[in-house]
JSON list of C-alpha atoms in Angstrom, two decimals:
[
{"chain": "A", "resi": 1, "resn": "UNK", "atom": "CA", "xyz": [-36.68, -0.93, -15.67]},
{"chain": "A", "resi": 2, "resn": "UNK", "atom": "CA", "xyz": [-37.24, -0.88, -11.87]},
{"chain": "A", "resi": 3, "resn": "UNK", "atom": "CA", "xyz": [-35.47, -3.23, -9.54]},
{"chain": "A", "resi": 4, "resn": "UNK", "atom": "CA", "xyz": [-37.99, -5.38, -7.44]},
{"chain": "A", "resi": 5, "resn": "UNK", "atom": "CA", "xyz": [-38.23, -5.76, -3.61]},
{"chain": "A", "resi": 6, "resn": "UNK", "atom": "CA", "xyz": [-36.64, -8.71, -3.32]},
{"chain": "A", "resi": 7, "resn": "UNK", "atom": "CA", "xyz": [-33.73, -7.95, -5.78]},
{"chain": "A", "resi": 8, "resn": "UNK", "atom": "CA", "xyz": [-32.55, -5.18, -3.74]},
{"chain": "A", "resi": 9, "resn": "UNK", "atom": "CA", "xyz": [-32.68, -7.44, -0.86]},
{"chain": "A", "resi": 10, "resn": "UNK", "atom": "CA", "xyz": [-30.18, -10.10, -2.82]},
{"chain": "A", "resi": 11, "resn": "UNK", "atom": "CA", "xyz": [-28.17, -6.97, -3.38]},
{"chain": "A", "resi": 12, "resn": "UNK", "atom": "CA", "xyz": [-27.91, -5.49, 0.18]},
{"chain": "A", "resi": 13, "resn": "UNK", "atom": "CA", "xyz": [-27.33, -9.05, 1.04]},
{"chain": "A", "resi": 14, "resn": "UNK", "atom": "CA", "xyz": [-23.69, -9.08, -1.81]},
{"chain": "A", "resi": 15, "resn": "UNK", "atom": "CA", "xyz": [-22.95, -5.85, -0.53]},
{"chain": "A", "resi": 16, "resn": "UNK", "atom": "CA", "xyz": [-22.33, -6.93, 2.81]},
{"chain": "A", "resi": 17, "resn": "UNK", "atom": "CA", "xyz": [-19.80, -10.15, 1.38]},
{"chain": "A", "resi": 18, "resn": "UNK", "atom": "CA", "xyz": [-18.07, -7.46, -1.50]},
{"chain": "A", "resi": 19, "resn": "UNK", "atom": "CA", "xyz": [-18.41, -3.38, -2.12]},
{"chain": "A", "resi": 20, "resn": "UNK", "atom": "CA", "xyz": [-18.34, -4.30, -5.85]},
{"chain": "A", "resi": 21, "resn": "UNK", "atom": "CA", "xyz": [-20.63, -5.70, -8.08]},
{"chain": "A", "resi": 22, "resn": "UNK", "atom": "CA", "xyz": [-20.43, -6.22, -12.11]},
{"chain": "A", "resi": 23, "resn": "UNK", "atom": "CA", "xyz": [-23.39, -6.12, -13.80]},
{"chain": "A", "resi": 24, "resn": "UNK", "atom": "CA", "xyz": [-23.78, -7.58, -16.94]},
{"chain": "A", "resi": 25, "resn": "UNK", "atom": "CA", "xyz": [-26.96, -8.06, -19.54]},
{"chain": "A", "resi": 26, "resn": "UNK", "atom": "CA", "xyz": [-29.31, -10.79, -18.41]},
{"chain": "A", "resi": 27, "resn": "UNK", "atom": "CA", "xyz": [-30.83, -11.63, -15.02]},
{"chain": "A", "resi": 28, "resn": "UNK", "atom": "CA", "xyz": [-28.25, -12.97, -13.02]},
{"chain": "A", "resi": 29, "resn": "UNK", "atom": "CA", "xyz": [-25.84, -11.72, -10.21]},
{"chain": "A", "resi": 30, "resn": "UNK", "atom": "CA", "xyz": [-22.70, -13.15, -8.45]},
{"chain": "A", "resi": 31, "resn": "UNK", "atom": "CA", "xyz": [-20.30, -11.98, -5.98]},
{"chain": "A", "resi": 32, "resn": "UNK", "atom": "CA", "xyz": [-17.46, -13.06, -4.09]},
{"chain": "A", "resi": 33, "resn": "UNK", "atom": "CA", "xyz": [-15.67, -11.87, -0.85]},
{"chain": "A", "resi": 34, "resn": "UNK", "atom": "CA", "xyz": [-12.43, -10.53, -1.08]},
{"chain": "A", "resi": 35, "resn": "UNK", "atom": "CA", "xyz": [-10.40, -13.33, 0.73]},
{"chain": "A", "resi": 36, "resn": "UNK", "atom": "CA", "xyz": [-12.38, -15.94, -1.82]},
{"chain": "A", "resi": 37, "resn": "UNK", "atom": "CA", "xyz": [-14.03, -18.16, 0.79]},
{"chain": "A", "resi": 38, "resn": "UNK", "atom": "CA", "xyz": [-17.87, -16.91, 0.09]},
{"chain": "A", "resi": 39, "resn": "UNK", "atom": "CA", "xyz": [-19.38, -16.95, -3.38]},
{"chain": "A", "resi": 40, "resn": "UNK", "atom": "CA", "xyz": [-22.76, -16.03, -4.22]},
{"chain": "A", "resi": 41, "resn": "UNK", "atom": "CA", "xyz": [-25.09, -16.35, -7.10]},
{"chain": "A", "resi": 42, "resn": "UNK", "atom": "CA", "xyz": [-28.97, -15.47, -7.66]},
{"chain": "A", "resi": 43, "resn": "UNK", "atom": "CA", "xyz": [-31.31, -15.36, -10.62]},
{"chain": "A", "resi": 44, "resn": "UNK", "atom": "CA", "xyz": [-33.09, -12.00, -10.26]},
{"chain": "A", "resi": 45, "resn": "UNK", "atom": "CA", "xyz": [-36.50, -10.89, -12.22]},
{"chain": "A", "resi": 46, "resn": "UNK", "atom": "CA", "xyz": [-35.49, -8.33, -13.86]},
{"chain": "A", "resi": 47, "resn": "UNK", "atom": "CA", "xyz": [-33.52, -8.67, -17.25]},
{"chain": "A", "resi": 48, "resn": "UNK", "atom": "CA", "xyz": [-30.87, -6.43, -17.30]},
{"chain": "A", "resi": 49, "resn": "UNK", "atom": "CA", "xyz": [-30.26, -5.02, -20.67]},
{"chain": "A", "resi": 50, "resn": "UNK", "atom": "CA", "xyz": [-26.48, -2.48, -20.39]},
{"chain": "A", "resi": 51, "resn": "UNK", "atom": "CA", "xyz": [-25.86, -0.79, -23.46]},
{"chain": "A", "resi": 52, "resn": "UNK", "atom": "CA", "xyz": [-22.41, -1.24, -25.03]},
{"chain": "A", "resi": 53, "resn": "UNK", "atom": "CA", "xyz": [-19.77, -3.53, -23.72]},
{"chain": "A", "resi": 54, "resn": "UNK", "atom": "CA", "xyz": [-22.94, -5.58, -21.85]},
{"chain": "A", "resi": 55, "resn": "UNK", "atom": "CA", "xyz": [-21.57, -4.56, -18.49]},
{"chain": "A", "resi": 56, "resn": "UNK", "atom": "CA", "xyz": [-21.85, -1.89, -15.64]},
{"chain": "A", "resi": 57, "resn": "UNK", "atom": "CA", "xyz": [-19.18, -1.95, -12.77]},
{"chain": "A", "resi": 58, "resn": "UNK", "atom": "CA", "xyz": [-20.32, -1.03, -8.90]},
{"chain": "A", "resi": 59, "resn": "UNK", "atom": "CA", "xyz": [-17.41, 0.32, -6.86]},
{"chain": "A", "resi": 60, "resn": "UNK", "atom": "CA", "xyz": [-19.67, 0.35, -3.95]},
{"chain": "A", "resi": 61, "resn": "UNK", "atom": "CA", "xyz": [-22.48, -1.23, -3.94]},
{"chain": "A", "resi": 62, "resn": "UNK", "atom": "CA", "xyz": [-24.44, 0.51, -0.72]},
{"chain": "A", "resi": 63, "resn": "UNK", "atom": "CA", "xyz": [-23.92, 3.79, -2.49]},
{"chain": "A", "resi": 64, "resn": "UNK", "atom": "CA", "xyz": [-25.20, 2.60, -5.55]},
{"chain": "A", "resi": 65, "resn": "UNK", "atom": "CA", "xyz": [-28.16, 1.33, -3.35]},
{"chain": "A", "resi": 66, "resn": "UNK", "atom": "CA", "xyz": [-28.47, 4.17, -1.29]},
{"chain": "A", "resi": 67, "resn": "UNK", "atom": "CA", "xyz": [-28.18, 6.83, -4.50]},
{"chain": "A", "resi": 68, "resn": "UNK", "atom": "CA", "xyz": [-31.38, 4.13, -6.05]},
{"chain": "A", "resi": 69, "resn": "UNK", "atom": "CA", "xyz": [-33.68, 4.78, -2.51]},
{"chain": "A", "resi": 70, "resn": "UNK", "atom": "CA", "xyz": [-33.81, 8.67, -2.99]},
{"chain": "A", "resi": 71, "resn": "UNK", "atom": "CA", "xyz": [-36.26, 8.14, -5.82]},
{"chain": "A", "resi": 72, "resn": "UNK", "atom": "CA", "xyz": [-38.75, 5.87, -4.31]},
{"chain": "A", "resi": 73, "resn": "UNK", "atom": "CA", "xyz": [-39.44, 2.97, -7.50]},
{"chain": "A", "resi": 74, "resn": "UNK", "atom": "CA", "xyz": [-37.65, 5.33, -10.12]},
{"chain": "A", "resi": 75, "resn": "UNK", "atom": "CA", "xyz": [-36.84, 3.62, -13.17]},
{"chain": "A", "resi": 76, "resn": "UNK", "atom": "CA", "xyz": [-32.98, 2.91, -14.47]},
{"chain": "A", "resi": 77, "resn": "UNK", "atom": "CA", "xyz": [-31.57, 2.80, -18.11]},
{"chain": "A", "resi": 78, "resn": "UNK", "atom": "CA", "xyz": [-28.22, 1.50, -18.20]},
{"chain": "A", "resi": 79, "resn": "UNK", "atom": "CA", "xyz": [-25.11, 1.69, -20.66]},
{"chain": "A", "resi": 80, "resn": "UNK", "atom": "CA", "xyz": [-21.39, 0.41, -19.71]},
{"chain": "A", "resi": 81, "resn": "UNK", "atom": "CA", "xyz": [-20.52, 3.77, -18.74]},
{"chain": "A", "resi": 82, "resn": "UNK", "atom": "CA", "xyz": [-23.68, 5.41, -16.75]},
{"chain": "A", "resi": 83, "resn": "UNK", "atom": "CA", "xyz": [-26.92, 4.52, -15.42]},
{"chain": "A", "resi": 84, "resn": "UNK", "atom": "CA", "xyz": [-29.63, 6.93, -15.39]},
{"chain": "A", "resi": 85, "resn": "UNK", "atom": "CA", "xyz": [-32.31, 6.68, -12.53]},
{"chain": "A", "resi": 86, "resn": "UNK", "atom": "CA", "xyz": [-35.55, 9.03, -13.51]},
{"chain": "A", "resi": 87, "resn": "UNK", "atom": "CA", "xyz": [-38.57, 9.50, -11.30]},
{"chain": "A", "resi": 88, "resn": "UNK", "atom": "CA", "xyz": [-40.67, 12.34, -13.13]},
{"chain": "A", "resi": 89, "resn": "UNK", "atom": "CA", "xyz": [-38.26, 15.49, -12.59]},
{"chain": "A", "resi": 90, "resn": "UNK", "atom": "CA", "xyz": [-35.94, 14.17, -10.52]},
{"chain": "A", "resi": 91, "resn": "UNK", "atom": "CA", "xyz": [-32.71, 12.25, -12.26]},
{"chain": "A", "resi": 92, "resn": "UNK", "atom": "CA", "xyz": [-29.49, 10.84, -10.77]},
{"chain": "A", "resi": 93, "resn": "UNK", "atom": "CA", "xyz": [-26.20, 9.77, -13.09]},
{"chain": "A", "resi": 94, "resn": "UNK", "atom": "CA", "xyz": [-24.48, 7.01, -11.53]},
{"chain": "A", "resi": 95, "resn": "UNK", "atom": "CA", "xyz": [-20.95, 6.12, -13.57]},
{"chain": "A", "resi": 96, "resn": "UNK", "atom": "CA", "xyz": [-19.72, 2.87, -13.58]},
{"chain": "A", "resi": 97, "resn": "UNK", "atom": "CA", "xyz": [-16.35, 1.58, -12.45]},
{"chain": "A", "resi": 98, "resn": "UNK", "atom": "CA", "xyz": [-13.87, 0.13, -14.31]},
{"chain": "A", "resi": 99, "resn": "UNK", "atom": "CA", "xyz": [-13.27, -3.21, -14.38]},
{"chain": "A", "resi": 100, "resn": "UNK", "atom": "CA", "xyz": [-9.59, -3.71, -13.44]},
{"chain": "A", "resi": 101, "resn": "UNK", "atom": "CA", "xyz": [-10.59, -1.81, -10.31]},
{"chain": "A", "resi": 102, "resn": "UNK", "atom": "CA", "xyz": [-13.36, -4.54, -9.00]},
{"chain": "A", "resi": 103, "resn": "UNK", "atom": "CA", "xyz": [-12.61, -8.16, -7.64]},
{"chain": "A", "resi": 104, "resn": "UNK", "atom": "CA", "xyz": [-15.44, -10.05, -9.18]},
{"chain": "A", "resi": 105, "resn": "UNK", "atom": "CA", "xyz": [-15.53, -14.02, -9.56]},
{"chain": "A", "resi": 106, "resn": "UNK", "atom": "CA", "xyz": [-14.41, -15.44, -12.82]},
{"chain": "A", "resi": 107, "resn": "UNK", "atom": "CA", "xyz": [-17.37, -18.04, -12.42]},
{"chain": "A", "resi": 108, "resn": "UNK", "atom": "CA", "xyz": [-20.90, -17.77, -12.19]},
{"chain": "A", "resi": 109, "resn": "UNK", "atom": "CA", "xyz": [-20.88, -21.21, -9.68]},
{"chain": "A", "resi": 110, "resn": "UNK", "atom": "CA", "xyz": [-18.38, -24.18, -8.84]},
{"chain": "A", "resi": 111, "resn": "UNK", "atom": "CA", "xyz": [-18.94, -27.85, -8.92]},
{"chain": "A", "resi": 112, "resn": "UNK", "atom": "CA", "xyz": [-19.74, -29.47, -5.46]},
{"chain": "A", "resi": 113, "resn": "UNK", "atom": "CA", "xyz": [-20.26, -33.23, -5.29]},
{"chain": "A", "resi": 114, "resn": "UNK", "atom": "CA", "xyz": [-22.85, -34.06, -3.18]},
{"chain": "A", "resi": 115, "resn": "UNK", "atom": "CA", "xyz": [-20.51, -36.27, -0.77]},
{"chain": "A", "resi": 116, "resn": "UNK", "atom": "CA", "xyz": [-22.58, -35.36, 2.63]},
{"chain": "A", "resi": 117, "resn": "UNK", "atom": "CA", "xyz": [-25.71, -33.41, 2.29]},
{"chain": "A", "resi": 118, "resn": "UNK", "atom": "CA", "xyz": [-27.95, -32.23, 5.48]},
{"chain": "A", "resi": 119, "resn": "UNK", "atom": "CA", "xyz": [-30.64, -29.20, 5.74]},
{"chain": "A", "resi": 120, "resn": "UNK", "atom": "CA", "xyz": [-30.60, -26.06, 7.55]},
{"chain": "A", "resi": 121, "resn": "UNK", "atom": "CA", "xyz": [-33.83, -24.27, 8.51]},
{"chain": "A", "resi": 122, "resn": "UNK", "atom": "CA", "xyz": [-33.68, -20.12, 9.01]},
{"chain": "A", "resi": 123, "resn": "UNK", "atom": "CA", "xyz": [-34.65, -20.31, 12.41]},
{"chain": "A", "resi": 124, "resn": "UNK", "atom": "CA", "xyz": [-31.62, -22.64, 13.41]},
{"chain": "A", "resi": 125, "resn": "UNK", "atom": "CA", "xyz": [-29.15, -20.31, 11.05]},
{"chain": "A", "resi": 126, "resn": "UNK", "atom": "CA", "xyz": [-30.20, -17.15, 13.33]},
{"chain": "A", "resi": 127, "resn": "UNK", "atom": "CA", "xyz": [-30.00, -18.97, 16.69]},
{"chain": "A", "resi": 128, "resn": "UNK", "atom": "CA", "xyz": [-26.05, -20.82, 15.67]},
{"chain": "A", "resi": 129, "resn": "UNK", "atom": "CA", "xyz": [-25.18, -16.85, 14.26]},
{"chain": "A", "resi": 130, "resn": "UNK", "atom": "CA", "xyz": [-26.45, -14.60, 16.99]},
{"chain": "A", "resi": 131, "resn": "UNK", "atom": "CA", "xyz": [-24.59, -17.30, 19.63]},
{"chain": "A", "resi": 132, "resn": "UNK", "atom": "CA", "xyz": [-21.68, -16.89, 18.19]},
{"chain": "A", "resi": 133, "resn": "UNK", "atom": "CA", "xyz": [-21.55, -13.32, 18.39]},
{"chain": "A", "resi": 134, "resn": "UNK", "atom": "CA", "xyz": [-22.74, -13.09, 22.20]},
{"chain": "A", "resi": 135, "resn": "UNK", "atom": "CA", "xyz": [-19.87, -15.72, 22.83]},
{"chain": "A", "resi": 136, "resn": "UNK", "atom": "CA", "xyz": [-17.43, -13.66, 20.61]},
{"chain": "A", "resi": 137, "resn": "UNK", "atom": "CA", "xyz": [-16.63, -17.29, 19.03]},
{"chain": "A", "resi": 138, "resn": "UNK", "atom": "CA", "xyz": [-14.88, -17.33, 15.46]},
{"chain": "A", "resi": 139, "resn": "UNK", "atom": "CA", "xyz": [-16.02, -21.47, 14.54]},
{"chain": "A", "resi": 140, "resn": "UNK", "atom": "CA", "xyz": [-18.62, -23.65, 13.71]},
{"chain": "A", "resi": 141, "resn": "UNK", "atom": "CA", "xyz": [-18.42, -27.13, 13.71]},
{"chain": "A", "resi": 142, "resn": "UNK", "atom": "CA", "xyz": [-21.25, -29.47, 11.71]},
{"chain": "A", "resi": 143, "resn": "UNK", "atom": "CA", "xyz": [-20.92, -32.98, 13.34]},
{"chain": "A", "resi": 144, "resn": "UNK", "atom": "CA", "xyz": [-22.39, -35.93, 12.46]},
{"chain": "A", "resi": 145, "resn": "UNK", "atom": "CA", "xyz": [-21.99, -39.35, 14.70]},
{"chain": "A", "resi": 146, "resn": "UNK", "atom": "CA", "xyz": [-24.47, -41.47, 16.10]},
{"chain": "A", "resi": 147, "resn": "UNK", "atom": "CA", "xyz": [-26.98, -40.80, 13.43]},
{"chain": "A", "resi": 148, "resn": "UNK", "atom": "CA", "xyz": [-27.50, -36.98, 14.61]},
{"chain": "A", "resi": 149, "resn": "UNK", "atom": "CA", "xyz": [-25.99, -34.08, 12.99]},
{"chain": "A", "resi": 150, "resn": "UNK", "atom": "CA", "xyz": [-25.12, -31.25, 15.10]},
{"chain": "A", "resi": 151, "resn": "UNK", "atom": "CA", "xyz": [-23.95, -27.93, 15.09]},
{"chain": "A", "resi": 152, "resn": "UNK", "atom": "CA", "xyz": [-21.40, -26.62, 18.04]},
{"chain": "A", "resi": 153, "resn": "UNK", "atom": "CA", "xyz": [-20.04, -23.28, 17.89]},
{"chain": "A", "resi": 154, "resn": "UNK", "atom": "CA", "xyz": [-16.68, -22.96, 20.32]},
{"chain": "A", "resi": 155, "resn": "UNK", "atom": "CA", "xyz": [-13.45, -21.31, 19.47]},
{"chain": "A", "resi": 156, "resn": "UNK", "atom": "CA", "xyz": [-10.91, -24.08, 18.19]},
{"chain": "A", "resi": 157, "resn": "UNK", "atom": "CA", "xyz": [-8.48, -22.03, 19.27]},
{"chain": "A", "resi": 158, "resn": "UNK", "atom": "CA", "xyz": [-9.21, -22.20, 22.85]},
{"chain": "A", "resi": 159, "resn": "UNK", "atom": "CA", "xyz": [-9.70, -25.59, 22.41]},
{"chain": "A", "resi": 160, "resn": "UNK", "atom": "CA", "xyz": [-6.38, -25.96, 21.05]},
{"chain": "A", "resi": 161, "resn": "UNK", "atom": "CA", "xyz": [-4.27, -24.27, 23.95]},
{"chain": "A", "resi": 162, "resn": "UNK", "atom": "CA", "xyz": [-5.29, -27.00, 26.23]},
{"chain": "A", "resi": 163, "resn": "UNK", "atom": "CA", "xyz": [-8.58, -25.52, 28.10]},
{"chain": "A", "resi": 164, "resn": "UNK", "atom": "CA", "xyz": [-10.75, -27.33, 30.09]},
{"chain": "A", "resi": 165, "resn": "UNK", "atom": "CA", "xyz": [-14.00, -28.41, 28.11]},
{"chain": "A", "resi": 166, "resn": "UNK", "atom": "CA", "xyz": [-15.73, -27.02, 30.99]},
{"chain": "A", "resi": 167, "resn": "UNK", "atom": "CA", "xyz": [-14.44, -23.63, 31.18]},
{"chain": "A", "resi": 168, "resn": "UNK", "atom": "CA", "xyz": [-14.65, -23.34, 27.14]},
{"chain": "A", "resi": 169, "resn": "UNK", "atom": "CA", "xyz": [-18.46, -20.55, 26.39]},
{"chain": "A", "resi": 170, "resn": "UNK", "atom": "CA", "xyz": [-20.14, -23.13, 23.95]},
{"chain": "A", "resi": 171, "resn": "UNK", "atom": "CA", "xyz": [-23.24, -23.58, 21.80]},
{"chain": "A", "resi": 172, "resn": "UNK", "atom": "CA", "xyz": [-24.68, -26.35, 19.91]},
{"chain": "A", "resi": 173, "resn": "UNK", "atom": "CA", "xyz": [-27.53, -27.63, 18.23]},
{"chain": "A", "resi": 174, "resn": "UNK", "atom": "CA", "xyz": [-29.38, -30.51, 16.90]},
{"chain": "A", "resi": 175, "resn": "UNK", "atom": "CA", "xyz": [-30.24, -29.64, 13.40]},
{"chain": "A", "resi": 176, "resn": "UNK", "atom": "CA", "xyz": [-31.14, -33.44, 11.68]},
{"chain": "A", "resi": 177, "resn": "UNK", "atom": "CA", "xyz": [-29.95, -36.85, 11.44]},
{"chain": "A", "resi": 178, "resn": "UNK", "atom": "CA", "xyz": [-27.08, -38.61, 9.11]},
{"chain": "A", "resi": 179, "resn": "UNK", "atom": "CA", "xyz": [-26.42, -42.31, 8.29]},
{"chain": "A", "resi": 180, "resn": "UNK", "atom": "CA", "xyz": [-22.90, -41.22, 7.78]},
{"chain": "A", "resi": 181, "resn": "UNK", "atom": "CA", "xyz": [-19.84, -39.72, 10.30]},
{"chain": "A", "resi": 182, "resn": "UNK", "atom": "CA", "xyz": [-18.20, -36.16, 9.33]},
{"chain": "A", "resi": 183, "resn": "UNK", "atom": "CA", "xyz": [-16.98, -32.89, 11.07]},
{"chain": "A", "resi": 184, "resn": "UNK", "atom": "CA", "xyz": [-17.29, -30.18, 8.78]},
{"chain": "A", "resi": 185, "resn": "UNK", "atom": "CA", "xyz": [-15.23, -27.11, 10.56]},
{"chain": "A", "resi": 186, "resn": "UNK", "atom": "CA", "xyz": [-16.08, -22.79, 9.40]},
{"chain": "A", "resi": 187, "resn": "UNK", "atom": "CA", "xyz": [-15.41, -19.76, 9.69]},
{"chain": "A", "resi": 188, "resn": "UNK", "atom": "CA", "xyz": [-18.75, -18.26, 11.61]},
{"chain": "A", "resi": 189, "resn": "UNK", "atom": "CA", "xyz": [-17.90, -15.14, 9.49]},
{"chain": "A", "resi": 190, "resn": "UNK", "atom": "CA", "xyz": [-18.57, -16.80, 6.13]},
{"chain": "A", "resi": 191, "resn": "UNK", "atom": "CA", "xyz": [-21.64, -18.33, 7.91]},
{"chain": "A", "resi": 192, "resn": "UNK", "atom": "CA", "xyz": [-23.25, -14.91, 8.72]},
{"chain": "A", "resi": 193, "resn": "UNK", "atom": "CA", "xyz": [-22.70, -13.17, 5.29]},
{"chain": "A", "resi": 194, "resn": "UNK", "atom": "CA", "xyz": [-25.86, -15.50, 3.69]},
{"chain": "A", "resi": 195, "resn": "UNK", "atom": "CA", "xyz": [-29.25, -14.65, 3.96]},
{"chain": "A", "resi": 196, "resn": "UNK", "atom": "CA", "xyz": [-31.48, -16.12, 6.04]},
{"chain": "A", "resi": 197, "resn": "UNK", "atom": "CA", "xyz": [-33.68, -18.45, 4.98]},
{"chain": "A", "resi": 198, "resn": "UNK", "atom": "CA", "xyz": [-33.78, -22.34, 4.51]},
{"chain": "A", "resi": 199, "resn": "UNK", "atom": "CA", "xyz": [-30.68, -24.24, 2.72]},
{"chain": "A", "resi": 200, "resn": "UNK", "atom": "CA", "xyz": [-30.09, -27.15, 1.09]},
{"chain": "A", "resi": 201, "resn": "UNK", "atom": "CA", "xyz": [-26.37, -27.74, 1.94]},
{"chain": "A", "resi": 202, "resn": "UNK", "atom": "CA", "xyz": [-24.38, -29.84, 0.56]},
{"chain": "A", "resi": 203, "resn": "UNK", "atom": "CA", "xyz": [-20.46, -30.61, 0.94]},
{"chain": "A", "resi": 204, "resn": "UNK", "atom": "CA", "xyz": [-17.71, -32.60, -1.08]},
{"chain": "A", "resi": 205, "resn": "UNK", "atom": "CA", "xyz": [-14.34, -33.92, 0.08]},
{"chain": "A", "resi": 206, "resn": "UNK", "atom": "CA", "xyz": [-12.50, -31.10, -1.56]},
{"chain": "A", "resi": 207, "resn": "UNK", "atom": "CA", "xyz": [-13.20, -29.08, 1.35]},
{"chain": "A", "resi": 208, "resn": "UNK", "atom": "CA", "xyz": [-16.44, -26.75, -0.21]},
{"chain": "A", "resi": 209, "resn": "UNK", "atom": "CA", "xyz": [-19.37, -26.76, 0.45]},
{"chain": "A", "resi": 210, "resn": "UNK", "atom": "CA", "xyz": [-22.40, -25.55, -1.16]},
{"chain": "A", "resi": 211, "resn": "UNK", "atom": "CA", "xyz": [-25.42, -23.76, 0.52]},
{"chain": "A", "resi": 212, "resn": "UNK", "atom": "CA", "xyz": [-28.77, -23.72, -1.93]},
{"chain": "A", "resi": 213, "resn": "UNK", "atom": "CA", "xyz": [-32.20, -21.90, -0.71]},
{"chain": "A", "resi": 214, "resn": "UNK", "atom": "CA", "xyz": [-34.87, -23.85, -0.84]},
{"chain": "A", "resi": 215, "resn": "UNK", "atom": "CA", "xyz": [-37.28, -21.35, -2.38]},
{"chain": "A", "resi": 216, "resn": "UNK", "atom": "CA", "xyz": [-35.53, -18.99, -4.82]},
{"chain": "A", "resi": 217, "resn": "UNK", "atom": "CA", "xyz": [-32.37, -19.12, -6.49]},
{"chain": "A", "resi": 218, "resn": "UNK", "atom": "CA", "xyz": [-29.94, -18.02, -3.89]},
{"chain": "A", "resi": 219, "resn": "UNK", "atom": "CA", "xyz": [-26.32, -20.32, -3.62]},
{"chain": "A", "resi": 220, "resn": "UNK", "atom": "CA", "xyz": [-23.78, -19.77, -1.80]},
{"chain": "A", "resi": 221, "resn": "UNK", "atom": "CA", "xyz": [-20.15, -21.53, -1.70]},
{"chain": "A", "resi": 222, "resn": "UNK", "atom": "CA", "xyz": [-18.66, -21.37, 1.51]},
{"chain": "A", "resi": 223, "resn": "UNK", "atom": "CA", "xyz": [-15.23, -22.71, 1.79]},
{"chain": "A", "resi": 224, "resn": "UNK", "atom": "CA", "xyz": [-14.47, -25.17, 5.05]},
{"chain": "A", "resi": 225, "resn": "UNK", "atom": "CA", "xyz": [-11.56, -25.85, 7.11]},
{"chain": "A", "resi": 226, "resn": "UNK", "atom": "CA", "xyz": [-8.69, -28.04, 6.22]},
{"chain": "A", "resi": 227, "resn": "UNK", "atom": "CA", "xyz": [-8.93, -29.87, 9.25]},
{"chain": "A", "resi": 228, "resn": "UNK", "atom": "CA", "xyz": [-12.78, -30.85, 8.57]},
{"chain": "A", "resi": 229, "resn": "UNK", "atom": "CA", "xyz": [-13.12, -34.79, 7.77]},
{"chain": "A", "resi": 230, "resn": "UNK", "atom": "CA", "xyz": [-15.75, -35.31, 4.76]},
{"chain": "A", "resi": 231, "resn": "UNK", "atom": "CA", "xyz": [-15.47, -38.77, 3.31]},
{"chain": "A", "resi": 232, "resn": "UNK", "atom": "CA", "xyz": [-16.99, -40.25, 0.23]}
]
């Protein structure tokens, strides 16, 4: 078996929200970060078929990836304790980690109701994550009012101390239009650990929300702020 292009893409992409992955026989992957506010899931092409206990444990996952790019397109055989990557001559044993020693999510997704739902195009997902960073600002805020939704991205805790609006670094962004009122408040870091491409999003009053690609199978849950206001 030989992992395709854009699987080791969806894996680079897991590696960057947990160092572990589990493994396990069929053709899908999830992840979650290690303070529980990003999940990810993604049907992948291959089948995965581990021998034994039906699972292989990562440790880290960039060394598993990085161990995988020596052999450029070299095939891998799996059981729960090894995998085996060939390319003619040339063969690498990769053990597997135990289990107790990963964090891995006890769910392959959640349940979101779809109590607000909005879209987010790739090219407005780079320009709201790369202004954050040159403004060294830690929150997003999705606003809806007036029939447009918005994105600013400002630091809630400046806000908070009682600074001027004017002296506060800012972005924001018109992203689409709502018949409904919310203020959906994140973490920018949970933000910038999905891929980016074109979402779906949707959000439910229990304070999750739920980010689907629109081609492919990629979801992530991204938890939200207490202080957000979603209503039915």
């Amino acid at each position: 078996m030989k992992l395709s292009k854009e699987t080791i893409a969806i894996m680079k992409n897991f590696a960057g929200i947990n160092a572990n992955l589990m493994l396990k026989s069929g053709n899908k992957l999830v992840t979650i970060s290690p303070h529980k506010t990003v999940m990810a899931s993604a049907q992948i092409s291959e089948n995965l078929a581990i021998n034994g206990s039906g699972q292989f444990g990562i440790y880290e996952l960039n060394d598993f990836l990085s161990a995988y790019s020596l052999m450029d397109d070299a095939d891998l055989s799996f059981t729960d304790t090894y995998c085996i990557m060939t390319k003619g001559s040339q063969k690498i044993k990769f053990y597997s980690a135990s289990p107790e020693m990963l964090l891995t999510p006890s769910k392959d997704s959640l349940p979101v109701s779809s109590d607000i739902s909005f879209d987010l195009k790739a090219a407005d997902l780079d320009v709201i994550s790369k202004s954050a960073s040159v403004l060294k600002v830690n929150d997003i805020s999705i606003v809806a009012k007036d029939g447009k939704i918005s994105v600013e991205v400002a630091d809630k805790k400046t806000k908070t101390a009682g600074s001027s609006p004017s002296t506060i670094n800012a972005f924001s962004i018109d992203i689409g239009t709502s018949d409904k009122e919310f203020k959906v408040n994140m973490k920018i870091e949970n933000l910038q650990k999905i891929a980016l491409t074109d979402y779906n999003v949707t959000v439910d009053s229990k304070k999750l929300s739920k980010f689907s690609a629109v081609k492919g199978s990629l979801v992530y849950y991204l938890a939200i702020e207490s202080d957000s206001v979603v209503s039915k």
